[in-house]
């Protein structure tokens, strides 16, 4: 369309170019959140699996009531722990003095040492605390004789201290690593998307 006098009409507007897409995709933020969730779920799974494994171990301990006696089938060259089991063992001290005498298959008295640290457990109906430790010299039937007040049971089995500590450590590492990696992904995506918006805004401002 021309103006009077034969001159073309002036251009009434500018074409608006499409701004570039914001990079990286917002799905990276979702991916970071998923990594955090996976880390939390992994930590919980490891903790539950470790709890179940230790619960099964405690259930398989060999037990002798106090006072009383019984035979234990032990393997050669292994470290064993004698646990005092009684209600409230995971929080209360030993309710009565308990003495124990262990004899190996050859009739020799096994030297037992007082457990050096405090290790307790509470799994189902079994609540106990570590009392003694010893090393088996040979495989076979060991005879355990106990003296003391009633209401206590001696449970003999492998040490739980390292298992408990190892489970907590592994579960904690999985959770922390998942959290740190997930946060790193989210923060990186947010910062880069913010910069991408700023660059796009400057490049297409008129």
mmCIF file of C-alpha atoms in Angstrom:
data_model
loop_
_atom_site.group_PDB
_atom_site.id
_atom_site.type_symbol
_atom_site.label_atom_id
_atom_site.label_comp_id
_atom_site.label_asym_id
_atom_site.label_seq_id
_atom_site.Cartn_x
_atom_site.Cartn_y
_atom_site.Cartn_z
ATOM 1 C CA UNK A 1 0.000 0.000 0.000
ATOM 2 C CA UNK A 2 1.421 3.363 -0.941
ATOM 3 C CA UNK A 3 1.053 6.781 0.602
ATOM 4 C CA UNK A 4 -0.263 9.672 -1.481
ATOM 5 C CA UNK A 5 2.493 10.854 -3.794
ATOM 6 C CA UNK A 6 3.676 7.335 -4.707
ATOM 7 C CA UNK A 7 5.816 6.570 -1.629
ATOM 8 C CA UNK A 8 5.503 3.163 0.072
ATOM 9 C CA UNK A 9 3.999 3.006 3.548
ATOM 10 C CA UNK A 10 6.588 2.809 6.349
ATOM 11 C CA UNK A 11 7.262 -0.622 7.974
ATOM 12 C CA UNK A 12 5.006 -0.851 10.980
ATOM 13 C CA UNK A 13 6.905 -3.403 13.139
ATOM 14 C CA UNK A 14 9.881 -5.702 13.633
ATOM 15 C CA UNK A 15 9.782 -9.482 13.342
ATOM 16 C CA UNK A 16 10.322 -11.099 16.759
ATOM 17 C CA UNK A 17 12.819 -13.995 16.506
ATOM 18 C CA UNK A 18 12.212 -17.080 18.656
ATOM 19 C CA UNK A 19 14.543 -17.086 21.701
ATOM 20 C CA UNK A 20 16.851 -20.105 21.990
ATOM 21 C CA UNK A 21 15.731 -22.872 24.360
ATOM 22 C CA UNK A 22 17.014 -22.765 27.913
ATOM 23 C CA UNK A 23 19.834 -25.247 28.418
ATOM 24 C CA UNK A 24 20.258 -27.738 29.992
ATOM 25 C CA UNK A 25 16.837 -29.348 30.079
ATOM 26 C CA UNK A 26 14.804 -29.169 33.266
ATOM 27 C CA UNK A 27 14.921 -32.952 33.328
ATOM 28 C CA UNK A 28 18.417 -32.651 34.793
ATOM 29 C CA UNK A 29 16.868 -31.216 37.963
ATOM 30 C CA UNK A 30 14.491 -34.177 38.057
ATOM 31 C CA UNK A 31 17.466 -36.520 37.535
ATOM 32 C CA UNK A 32 19.287 -34.943 40.491
ATOM 33 C CA UNK A 33 16.238 -35.418 42.706
ATOM 34 C CA UNK A 34 16.019 -39.063 41.604
ATOM 35 C CA UNK A 35 19.681 -39.611 42.525
ATOM 36 C CA UNK A 36 18.949 -38.294 46.032
ATOM 37 C CA UNK A 37 15.913 -40.575 46.341
ATOM 38 C CA UNK A 38 17.933 -43.567 45.107
ATOM 39 C CA UNK A 39 20.632 -42.806 47.675
ATOM 40 C CA UNK A 40 18.101 -42.647 50.509
ATOM 41 C CA UNK A 41 16.369 -45.843 49.374
ATOM 42 C CA UNK A 42 19.743 -47.586 48.970
ATOM 43 C CA UNK A 43 20.827 -46.566 52.475
ATOM 44 C CA UNK A 44 17.556 -47.819 53.963
ATOM 45 C CA UNK A 45 17.810 -51.078 51.998
ATOM 46 C CA UNK A 46 21.363 -51.725 53.208
ATOM 47 C CA UNK A 47 20.322 -50.952 56.784
ATOM 48 C CA UNK A 48 17.323 -53.286 56.634
ATOM 49 C CA UNK A 49 19.369 -56.072 55.008
ATOM 50 C CA UNK A 50 22.076 -55.702 57.650
ATOM 51 C CA UNK A 51 19.458 -55.727 60.417
ATOM 52 C CA UNK A 52 17.910 -58.926 59.043
ATOM 53 C CA UNK A 53 21.325 -60.575 58.675
ATOM 54 C CA UNK A 54 22.290 -59.770 62.266
ATOM 55 C CA UNK A 55 18.876 -60.885 63.498
ATOM 56 C CA UNK A 56 19.383 -64.270 61.819
ATOM 57 C CA UNK A 57 22.877 -64.498 63.301
ATOM 58 C CA UNK A 58 21.563 -63.834 66.811
ATOM 59 C CA UNK A 59 18.789 -66.403 66.365
ATOM 60 C CA UNK A 60 21.423 -69.026 65.527
ATOM 61 C CA UNK A 61 23.521 -68.428 68.654
ATOM 62 C CA UNK A 62 23.998 -71.473 70.881
ATOM 63 C CA UNK A 63 22.523 -70.913 74.344
ATOM 64 C CA UNK A 64 22.924 -72.238 77.896
ATOM 65 C CA UNK A 65 20.680 -71.105 80.759
ATOM 66 C CA UNK A 66 22.088 -69.779 84.036
ATOM 67 C CA UNK A 67 22.574 -71.728 86.209
ATOM 68 C CA UNK A 68 23.110 -74.796 84.077
ATOM 69 C CA UNK A 69 25.392 -76.461 81.555
ATOM 70 C CA UNK A 70 25.390 -77.539 77.934
ATOM 71 C CA UNK A 71 27.530 -78.466 74.950
ATOM 72 C CA UNK A 72 28.491 -76.077 72.151
ATOM 73 C CA UNK A 73 29.522 -77.182 68.667
ATOM 74 C CA UNK A 74 32.348 -74.846 67.703
ATOM 75 C CA UNK A 75 34.698 -74.580 64.733
ATOM 76 C CA UNK A 76 38.480 -74.513 64.972
ATOM 77 C CA UNK A 77 40.498 -71.305 65.040
ATOM 78 C CA UNK A 78 37.585 -68.887 65.330
ATOM 79 C CA UNK A 79 36.895 -66.005 67.647
ATOM 80 C CA UNK A 80 33.699 -66.297 69.671
ATOM 81 C CA UNK A 81 31.802 -63.980 71.990
ATOM 82 C CA UNK A 82 29.739 -64.912 75.033
ATOM 83 C CA UNK A 83 26.687 -62.681 75.383
ATOM 84 C CA UNK A 84 24.540 -62.246 78.506
ATOM 85 C CA UNK A 85 20.886 -62.341 77.494
ATOM 86 C CA UNK A 86 18.154 -61.065 79.826
ATOM 87 C CA UNK A 87 15.273 -58.585 79.647
ATOM 88 C CA UNK A 88 16.608 -55.050 79.295
ATOM 89 C CA UNK A 89 20.156 -56.143 78.465
ATOM 90 C CA UNK A 90 20.472 -53.488 75.766
ATOM 91 C CA UNK A 91 20.063 -50.708 78.343
ATOM 92 C CA UNK A 92 20.505 -52.148 81.874
ATOM 93 C CA UNK A 93 23.515 -53.636 83.630
ATOM 94 C CA UNK A 94 23.828 -57.322 84.472
ATOM 95 C CA UNK A 95 21.109 -58.137 87.059
ATOM 96 C CA UNK A 96 23.205 -60.750 88.892
ATOM 97 C CA UNK A 97 26.765 -62.046 89.029
ATOM 98 C CA UNK A 98 27.308 -64.748 86.425
ATOM 99 C CA UNK A 99 30.286 -67.093 86.209
ATOM 100 C CA UNK A 100 31.115 -69.388 83.316
ATOM 101 C CA UNK A 101 33.611 -72.202 82.725
ATOM 102 C CA UNK A 102 34.316 -73.505 79.238
ATOM 103 C CA UNK A 103 36.118 -76.792 78.535
ATOM 104 C CA UNK A 104 37.355 -77.776 75.078
ATOM 105 C CA UNK A 105 36.993 -81.256 73.484
ATOM 106 C CA UNK A 106 40.348 -82.312 74.981
ATOM 107 C CA UNK A 107 39.198 -81.465 78.510
ATOM 108 C CA UNK A 108 41.254 -78.268 78.800
ATOM 109 C CA UNK A 109 39.773 -75.113 80.295
ATOM 110 C CA UNK A 110 39.451 -72.336 77.705
ATOM 111 C CA UNK A 111 40.640 -68.924 78.835
ATOM 112 C CA UNK A 112 37.960 -66.284 78.310
ATOM 113 C CA UNK A 113 38.687 -62.555 78.377
ATOM 114 C CA UNK A 114 36.290 -59.855 79.461
ATOM 115 C CA UNK A 115 34.867 -58.128 76.397
ATOM 116 C CA UNK A 116 36.703 -54.839 75.903
ATOM 117 C CA UNK A 117 33.846 -52.669 74.631
ATOM 118 C CA UNK A 118 30.113 -52.328 75.105
ATOM 119 C CA UNK A 119 28.136 -54.172 72.439
ATOM 120 C CA UNK A 120 24.416 -54.763 72.910
ATOM 121 C CA UNK A 121 21.581 -55.984 70.705
ATOM 122 C CA UNK A 122 17.813 -56.243 70.718
ATOM 123 C CA UNK A 123 16.288 -58.529 68.083
ATOM 124 C CA UNK A 124 12.815 -59.878 68.736
ATOM 125 C CA UNK A 125 12.833 -61.801 72.024
ATOM 126 C CA UNK A 126 16.639 -61.701 72.287
ATOM 127 C CA UNK A 127 18.264 -58.843 74.176
ATOM 128 C CA UNK A 128 21.917 -59.219 75.112
ATOM 129 C CA UNK A 129 25.250 -57.612 75.813
ATOM 130 C CA UNK A 130 28.777 -58.887 75.170
ATOM 131 C CA UNK A 131 30.443 -60.361 78.265
ATOM 132 C CA UNK A 132 33.428 -62.512 77.285
ATOM 133 C CA UNK A 133 35.425 -63.448 74.211
ATOM 134 C CA UNK A 134 37.643 -66.436 73.451
ATOM 135 C CA UNK A 135 39.436 -68.218 70.619
ATOM 136 C CA UNK A 136 38.593 -71.826 69.802
ATOM 137 C CA UNK A 137 41.611 -74.086 69.403
ATOM 138 C CA UNK A 138 39.950 -77.086 67.797
ATOM 139 C CA UNK A 139 36.626 -78.114 66.357
ATOM 140 C CA UNK A 140 34.214 -80.189 68.389
ATOM 141 C CA UNK A 141 31.966 -80.132 71.438
ATOM 142 C CA UNK A 142 32.837 -77.556 74.111
ATOM 143 C CA UNK A 143 31.183 -77.911 77.496
ATOM 144 C CA UNK A 144 29.931 -74.693 79.099
ATOM 145 C CA UNK A 145 29.013 -74.599 82.804
ATOM 146 C CA UNK A 146 27.321 -71.520 84.260
ATOM 147 C CA UNK A 147 26.699 -70.317 87.795
ATOM 148 C CA UNK A 148 24.719 -67.338 89.014
ATOM 149 C CA UNK A 149 21.234 -65.978 89.479
ATOM 150 C CA UNK A 150 18.353 -67.169 87.301
ATOM 151 C CA UNK A 151 16.838 -65.159 84.477
ATOM 152 C CA UNK A 152 20.055 -64.965 82.451
ATOM 153 C CA UNK A 153 21.047 -66.981 79.385
ATOM 154 C CA UNK A 154 24.539 -67.196 77.912
ATOM 155 C CA UNK A 155 24.525 -67.018 74.110
ATOM 156 C CA UNK A 156 27.691 -67.965 72.203
ATOM 157 C CA UNK A 157 28.421 -66.895 68.646
ATOM 158 C CA UNK A 158 30.461 -64.633 66.422
ATOM 159 C CA UNK A 159 31.142 -60.984 67.216
ATOM 160 C CA UNK A 160 28.509 -58.430 66.218
ATOM 161 C CA UNK A 161 30.452 -55.222 66.800
ATOM 162 C CA UNK A 162 32.093 -55.081 63.362
ATOM 163 C CA UNK A 163 28.857 -56.098 61.613
ATOM 164 C CA UNK A 164 26.862 -53.329 63.288
ATOM 165 C CA UNK A 165 29.534 -50.713 62.599
ATOM 166 C CA UNK A 166 30.027 -51.868 59.010
ATOM 167 C CA UNK A 167 26.311 -51.764 58.241
ATOM 168 C CA UNK A 168 25.943 -48.246 59.647
ATOM 169 C CA UNK A 169 29.028 -47.048 57.757
ATOM 170 C CA UNK A 170 27.973 -48.473 54.379
ATOM 171 C CA UNK A 171 24.389 -47.231 54.710
ATOM 172 C CA UNK A 172 25.606 -43.779 55.716
ATOM 173 C CA UNK A 173 28.059 -43.584 52.808
ATOM 174 C CA UNK A 174 25.384 -44.555 50.279
ATOM 175 C CA UNK A 175 23.003 -41.925 51.632
ATOM 176 C CA UNK A 176 25.628 -39.160 51.774
ATOM 177 C CA UNK A 177 27.034 -39.917 48.303
ATOM 178 C CA UNK A 178 23.519 -39.965 46.800
ATOM 179 C CA UNK A 179 22.706 -36.640 48.486
ATOM 180 C CA UNK A 180 25.938 -34.919 47.381
ATOM 181 C CA UNK A 181 25.771 -36.174 43.779
ATOM 182 C CA UNK A 182 22.089 -35.303 43.480
ATOM 183 C CA UNK A 183 22.612 -31.798 44.890
ATOM 184 C CA UNK A 184 25.579 -31.258 42.562
ATOM 185 C CA UNK A 185 23.461 -32.182 39.539
ATOM 186 C CA UNK A 186 20.574 -29.945 40.636
ATOM 187 C CA UNK A 187 22.765 -26.918 41.451
ATOM 188 C CA UNK A 188 24.729 -27.247 38.204
ATOM 189 C CA UNK A 189 21.514 -27.476 36.177
ATOM 190 C CA UNK A 190 19.949 -24.484 37.955
ATOM 191 C CA UNK A 191 23.046 -22.285 37.503
ATOM 192 C CA UNK A 192 23.479 -23.173 33.823
ATOM 193 C CA UNK A 193 19.778 -22.660 33.100
ATOM 194 C CA UNK A 194 19.930 -19.252 34.789
ATOM 195 C CA UNK A 195 22.910 -18.258 32.660
ATOM 196 C CA UNK A 196 21.185 -19.564 29.542
ATOM 197 C CA UNK A 197 18.140 -17.379 30.238
ATOM 198 C CA UNK A 198 20.354 -14.344 30.821
ATOM 199 C CA UNK A 199 22.256 -14.831 27.550
ATOM 200 C CA UNK A 200 19.033 -15.392 25.606
ATOM 201 C CA UNK A 201 17.453 -12.285 27.089
ATOM 202 C CA UNK A 202 20.400 -10.060 26.144
ATOM 203 C CA UNK A 203 20.680 -11.474 22.656
ATOM 204 C CA UNK A 204 17.050 -10.822 21.714
ATOM 205 C CA UNK A 205 16.246 -7.576 23.510
ATOM 206 C CA UNK A 206 15.222 -4.656 21.170
#
